[in-house]
Amino acid sequence: MNGVKTQPIGINKPIYYIIMSKFESSIRQINYPQEVVYQGLSNLDNLSKVKDRIPEDKAQDLTFDNDSISVNVPPVGKISMRIVDREEPKTIKFETTQSPLPFNFWIQLLPLTESTCKMKLTLKAELNLFIKGMVSKPLQEGIERIADMLQMIKYEQSDGEQTVGEEL
């Protein structure tokens, strides 16, 4: 199967092949230093400053604290994630705690210059071939929309504290 590792599932039932599927955003340039962006995104409490700008039809009941985020995404349902690893200033890794489709998600940041960085989002999920065919396009589009949103945020550094500001 094109070199993809598969795992048969099912006893006395149809066999479904599970494959690890990876979805990546395009690489985005962010016009703020890597450390400032990392500090803004690694503390989810900073989302309070942009919460009102998220369209209600795209995400409902958004709640968060320093390490976790929960949102109801029509028609998918409730998705809750928590940060499981922070590698300052380059990576923030999440895993789902509640989701119709369990997955891991991470944000990668690399410096370009002293005042800019680049960002890539990655989502990995174990999907059976049937489900993969149904969700690949929406997942890819979703990860690109999240990257769009994170790229447009105004990351601020005020009074020595680095935070996320309002969108441009």
PDB file of C-alpha atoms in Angstrom:
ATOM      1  CA  MET A   1       0.000   0.000   0.000  1.00  0.00           C
ATOM      2  CA  ASN A   2       2.520   2.575  -1.216  1.00  0.00           C
ATOM      3  CA  GLY A   3       4.938   1.859   1.626  1.00  0.00           C
ATOM      4  CA  VAL A   4       2.478   3.047   4.278  1.00  0.00           C
ATOM      5  CA  LYS A   5       2.399   0.978   7.441  1.00  0.00           C
ATOM      6  CA  THR A   6      -1.084  -0.337   8.044  1.00  0.00           C
ATOM      7  CA  GLN A   7      -2.667  -2.203  10.885  1.00  0.00           C
ATOM      8  CA  PRO A   8      -5.679  -4.470  10.339  1.00  0.00           C
ATOM      9  CA  ILE A   9      -8.475  -3.922  12.850  1.00  0.00           C
ATOM     10  CA  GLY A  10     -11.416  -6.198  13.497  1.00  0.00           C
ATOM     11  CA  ILE A  11     -12.135  -9.725  14.614  1.00  0.00           C
ATOM     12  CA  ASN A  12     -14.837 -11.544  12.629  1.00  0.00           C
ATOM     13  CA  LYS A  13     -15.663  -8.156  11.156  1.00  0.00           C
ATOM     14  CA  PRO A  14     -14.564  -6.358   8.031  1.00  0.00           C
ATOM     15  CA  ILE A  15     -10.908  -5.399   8.199  1.00  0.00           C
ATOM     16  CA  TYR A  16     -10.147  -1.676   8.276  1.00  0.00           C
ATOM     17  CA  TYR A  17      -6.619  -0.486   7.724  1.00  0.00           C
ATOM     18  CA  ILE A  18      -5.380   2.229  10.028  1.00  0.00           C
ATOM     19  CA  ILE A  19      -2.674   4.523   8.734  1.00  0.00           C
ATOM     20  CA  MET A  20      -0.852   7.411  10.346  1.00  0.00           C
ATOM     21  CA  SER A  21      -1.931  10.480   8.417  1.00  0.00           C
ATOM     22  CA  LYS A  22      -0.075  13.786   8.528  1.00  0.00           C
ATOM     23  CA  PHE A  23      -1.461  17.181   7.550  1.00  0.00           C
ATOM     24  CA  GLU A  24       0.827  20.215   7.400  1.00  0.00           C
ATOM     25  CA  SER A  25       0.164  23.872   6.832  1.00  0.00           C
ATOM     26  CA  SER A  26       2.207  25.836   4.375  1.00  0.00           C
ATOM     27  CA  ILE A  27       5.176  27.577   5.978  1.00  0.00           C
ATOM     28  CA  ARG A  28       4.174  31.061   7.086  1.00  0.00           C
ATOM     29  CA  GLN A  29       6.331  34.062   7.826  1.00  0.00           C
ATOM     30  CA  ILE A  30       5.406  35.985  10.962  1.00  0.00           C
ATOM     31  CA  ASN A  31       6.797  39.487  11.337  1.00  0.00           C
ATOM     32  CA  TYR A  32       7.652  39.142  15.014  1.00  0.00           C
ATOM     33  CA  PRO A  33      10.651  37.557  16.762  1.00  0.00           C
ATOM     34  CA  GLN A  34      10.434  33.812  17.424  1.00  0.00           C
ATOM     35  CA  GLU A  35      10.567  34.287  21.216  1.00  0.00           C
ATOM     36  CA  VAL A  36       7.683  36.782  21.221  1.00  0.00           C
ATOM     37  CA  VAL A  37       5.479  34.503  19.102  1.00  0.00           C
ATOM     38  CA  TYR A  38       6.381  31.476  21.229  1.00  0.00           C
ATOM     39  CA  GLN A  39       5.526  33.291  24.471  1.00  0.00           C
ATOM     40  CA  GLY A  40       2.221  34.445  23.017  1.00  0.00           C
ATOM     41  CA  LEU A  41       1.172  30.995  21.812  1.00  0.00           C
ATOM     42  CA  SER A  42       2.571  28.795  24.587  1.00  0.00           C
ATOM     43  CA  ASN A  43       0.258  30.336  27.196  1.00  0.00           C
ATOM     44  CA  LEU A  44      -3.293  29.751  25.986  1.00  0.00           C
ATOM     45  CA  ASP A  45      -4.636  32.374  28.430  1.00  0.00           C
ATOM     46  CA  ASN A  46      -3.344  34.917  25.902  1.00  0.00           C
ATOM     47  CA  LEU A  47      -6.167  33.874  23.551  1.00  0.00           C
ATOM     48  CA  SER A  48      -8.567  35.986  25.610  1.00  0.00           C
ATOM     49  CA  LYS A  49      -7.421  39.014  23.611  1.00  0.00           C
ATOM     50  CA  VAL A  50      -8.476  37.499  20.267  1.00  0.00           C
ATOM     51  CA  LYS A  51     -11.408  35.334  21.389  1.00  0.00           C
ATOM     52  CA  ASP A  52     -14.028  37.865  20.244  1.00  0.00           C
ATOM     53  CA  ARG A  53     -12.609  37.896  16.700  1.00  0.00           C
ATOM     54  CA  ILE A  54     -13.267  34.187  16.060  1.00  0.00           C
ATOM     55  CA  PRO A  55     -16.491  33.806  14.040  1.00  0.00           C
ATOM     56  CA  GLU A  56     -19.229  32.144  16.119  1.00  0.00           C
ATOM     57  CA  ASP A  57     -20.288  29.963  13.165  1.00  0.00           C
ATOM     58  CA  LYS A  58     -16.743  28.493  12.979  1.00  0.00           C
ATOM     59  CA  ALA A  59     -16.112  27.926  16.684  1.00  0.00           C
ATOM     60  CA  GLN A  60     -18.582  27.988  19.567  1.00  0.00           C
ATOM     61  CA  ASP A  61     -18.159  27.736  23.344  1.00  0.00           C
ATOM     62  CA  LEU A  62     -14.433  28.508  23.261  1.00  0.00           C
ATOM     63  CA  THR A  63     -12.839  28.009  26.688  1.00  0.00           C
ATOM     64  CA  PHE A  64      -9.194  27.836  27.666  1.00  0.00           C
ATOM     65  CA  ASP A  65      -6.660  28.123  30.447  1.00  0.00           C
ATOM     66  CA  ASN A  66      -2.867  28.213  30.424  1.00  0.00           C
ATOM     67  CA  ASP A  67      -2.513  24.607  29.174  1.00  0.00           C
ATOM     68  CA  SER A  68      -5.791  23.577  27.538  1.00  0.00           C
ATOM     69  CA  ILE A  69      -8.374  24.693  25.020  1.00  0.00           C
ATOM     70  CA  SER A  70     -11.870  23.450  24.254  1.00  0.00           C
ATOM     71  CA  VAL A  71     -14.146  24.466  21.400  1.00  0.00           C
ATOM     72  CA  ASN A  72     -17.308  23.219  19.731  1.00  0.00           C
ATOM     73  CA  VAL A  73     -16.761  23.140  15.959  1.00  0.00           C
ATOM     74  CA  PRO A  74     -19.934  22.627  13.909  1.00  0.00           C
ATOM     75  CA  PRO A  75     -20.573  20.020  12.513  1.00  0.00           C
ATOM     76  CA  VAL A  76     -17.593  18.128  14.018  1.00  0.00           C
ATOM     77  CA  GLY A  77     -18.494  18.516  17.688  1.00  0.00           C
ATOM     78  CA  LYS A  78     -16.487  19.294  20.814  1.00  0.00           C
ATOM     79  CA  ILE A  79     -12.709  19.240  20.566  1.00  0.00           C
ATOM     80  CA  SER A  80     -10.530  19.619  23.655  1.00  0.00           C
ATOM     81  CA  MET A  81      -6.741  19.696  23.587  1.00  0.00           C
ATOM     82  CA  ARG A  82      -4.017  20.185  26.138  1.00  0.00           C
ATOM     83  CA  ILE A  83      -0.391  21.178  25.774  1.00  0.00           C
ATOM     84  CA  VAL A  84       1.799  18.146  26.427  1.00  0.00           C
ATOM     85  CA  ASP A  85       5.206  19.597  25.585  1.00  0.00           C
ATOM     86  CA  ARG A  86       6.844  22.980  25.224  1.00  0.00           C
ATOM     87  CA  GLU A  87      10.318  23.307  23.689  1.00  0.00           C
ATOM     88  CA  GLU A  88      11.105  26.984  24.123  1.00  0.00           C
ATOM     89  CA  PRO A  89      11.242  28.835  21.773  1.00  0.00           C
ATOM     90  CA  LYS A  90      10.536  26.429  18.917  1.00  0.00           C
ATOM     91  CA  THR A  91       7.709  23.930  19.511  1.00  0.00           C
ATOM     92  CA  ILE A  92       4.336  23.662  21.264  1.00  0.00           C
ATOM     93  CA  LYS A  93       2.779  20.174  21.176  1.00  0.00           C
ATOM     94  CA  PHE A  94      -0.865  19.353  21.880  1.00  0.00           C
ATOM     95  CA  GLU A  95      -2.896  16.173  22.180  1.00  0.00           C
ATOM     96  CA  THR A  96      -6.642  15.764  22.186  1.00  0.00           C
ATOM     97  CA  THR A  97      -8.420  14.960  25.421  1.00  0.00           C
ATOM     98  CA  GLN A  98     -11.838  14.925  23.759  1.00  0.00           C
ATOM     99  CA  SER A  99     -12.496  14.675  20.037  1.00  0.00           C
ATOM    100  CA  PRO A 100     -14.512  12.541  17.619  1.00  0.00           C
ATOM    101  CA  LEU A 101     -11.147  12.026  15.899  1.00  0.00           C
ATOM    102  CA  PRO A 102      -8.143  11.765  18.265  1.00  0.00           C
ATOM    103  CA  PHE A 103      -5.035  13.556  16.982  1.00  0.00           C
ATOM    104  CA  ASN A 104      -1.782  15.264  17.915  1.00  0.00           C
ATOM    105  CA  PHE A 105      -1.095  18.822  16.834  1.00  0.00           C
ATOM    106  CA  TRP A 106       1.982  20.985  17.054  1.00  0.00           C
ATOM    107  CA  ILE A 107       3.201  24.446  16.222  1.00  0.00           C
ATOM    108  CA  GLN A 108       6.785  24.793  15.012  1.00  0.00           C
ATOM    109  CA  LEU A 109       8.590  28.134  15.048  1.00  0.00           C
ATOM    110  CA  LEU A 110      12.005  28.879  13.567  1.00  0.00           C
ATOM    111  CA  PRO A 111      13.820  32.222  13.402  1.00  0.00           C
ATOM    112  CA  LEU A 112      14.348  33.908  10.046  1.00  0.00           C
ATOM    113  CA  THR A 113      15.917  37.123  11.326  1.00  0.00           C
ATOM    114  CA  GLU A 114      16.067  38.830  14.720  1.00  0.00           C
ATOM    115  CA  SER A 115      12.630  40.299  14.081  1.00  0.00           C
ATOM    116  CA  THR A 116      10.827  37.572  12.041  1.00  0.00           C
ATOM    117  CA  CYS A 117      10.184  33.871  12.249  1.00  0.00           C
ATOM    118  CA  LYS A 118       8.509  31.147  10.241  1.00  0.00           C
ATOM    119  CA  MET A 119       5.739  28.866  11.447  1.00  0.00           C
ATOM    120  CA  LYS A 120       4.383  25.497  10.367  1.00  0.00           C
ATOM    121  CA  LEU A 121       1.438  23.610  11.872  1.00  0.00           C
ATOM    122  CA  THR A 122       1.279  19.821  11.809  1.00  0.00           C
ATOM    123  CA  LEU A 123      -1.575  17.468  12.666  1.00  0.00           C
ATOM    124  CA  LYS A 124      -1.136  13.683  12.931  1.00  0.00           C
ATOM    125  CA  ALA A 125      -3.984  11.223  13.331  1.00  0.00           C
ATOM    126  CA  GLU A 126      -4.477   7.486  12.934  1.00  0.00           C
ATOM    127  CA  LEU A 127      -7.239   7.149  10.367  1.00  0.00           C
ATOM    128  CA  ASN A 128      -8.781   4.201   8.623  1.00  0.00           C
ATOM    129  CA  LEU A 129      -8.765   4.475   4.848  1.00  0.00           C
ATOM    130  CA  PHE A 130     -12.509   5.150   4.633  1.00  0.00           C
ATOM    131  CA  ILE A 131     -12.419   8.007   7.158  1.00  0.00           C
ATOM    132  CA  LYS A 132      -9.228   9.422   5.643  1.00  0.00           C
ATOM    133  CA  GLY A 133     -10.982   9.845   2.319  1.00  0.00           C
ATOM    134  CA  MET A 134     -13.776  11.787   3.997  1.00  0.00           C
ATOM    135  CA  VAL A 135     -11.737  14.051   6.292  1.00  0.00           C
ATOM    136  CA  SER A 136      -8.483  14.762   4.416  1.00  0.00           C
ATOM    137  CA  LYS A 137      -9.702  17.845   2.568  1.00  0.00           C
ATOM    138  CA  PRO A 138     -11.516  19.425   5.576  1.00  0.00           C
ATOM    139  CA  LEU A 139      -8.518  18.768   7.850  1.00  0.00           C
ATOM    140  CA  GLN A 140      -6.074  20.322   5.376  1.00  0.00           C
ATOM    141  CA  GLU A 141      -8.318  23.341   4.888  1.00  0.00           C
ATOM    142  CA  GLY A 142      -8.787  23.661   8.655  1.00  0.00           C
ATOM    143  CA  ILE A 143      -5.078  23.607   9.413  1.00  0.00           C
ATOM    144  CA  GLU A 144      -4.506  26.294   6.767  1.00  0.00           C
ATOM    145  CA  ARG A 145      -7.244  28.479   8.329  1.00  0.00           C
ATOM    146  CA  ILE A 146      -5.655  28.088  11.767  1.00  0.00           C
ATOM    147  CA  ALA A 147      -2.287  29.060  10.263  1.00  0.00           C
ATOM    148  CA  ASP A 148      -3.948  32.100   8.644  1.00  0.00           C
ATOM    149  CA  MET A 149      -5.358  33.169  12.004  1.00  0.00           C
ATOM    150  CA  LEU A 150      -2.065  32.684  13.879  1.00  0.00           C
ATOM    151  CA  GLN A 151      -0.181  34.583  11.187  1.00  0.00           C
ATOM    152  CA  MET A 152      -2.525  37.594  11.445  1.00  0.00           C
ATOM    153  CA  ILE A 153      -2.275  37.966  15.227  1.00  0.00           C
ATOM    154  CA  LYS A 154      -0.410  41.010  16.480  1.00  0.00           C
ATOM    155  CA  TYR A 155       2.135  39.638  18.945  1.00  0.00           C
ATOM    156  CA  GLU A 156       3.074  42.278  21.505  1.00  0.00           C
ATOM    157  CA  GLN A 157       5.793  42.811  24.001  1.00  0.00           C
ATOM    158  CA  SER A 158       4.740  45.264  26.688  1.00  0.00           C
ATOM    159  CA  ASP A 159       6.292  46.007  30.081  1.00  0.00           C
ATOM    160  CA  GLY A 160       8.684  43.116  29.652  1.00  0.00           C
ATOM    161  CA  GLU A 161       5.786  40.673  29.272  1.00  0.00           C
ATOM    162  CA  GLN A 162       5.191  39.058  25.911  1.00  0.00           C
ATOM    163  CA  THR A 163       1.541  38.556  24.996  1.00  0.00           C
ATOM    164  CA  VAL A 164      -0.821  38.071  22.113  1.00  0.00           C
ATOM    165  CA  GLY A 165      -2.588  41.233  21.023  1.00  0.00           C
ATOM    166  CA  GLU A 166      -5.479  41.835  18.694  1.00  0.00           C
ATOM    167  CA  GLU A 167      -5.450  40.801  15.074  1.00  0.00           C
ATOM    168  CA  LEU A 168      -4.191  43.307  12.560  1.00  0.00           C
TER     169      LEU A 168
END
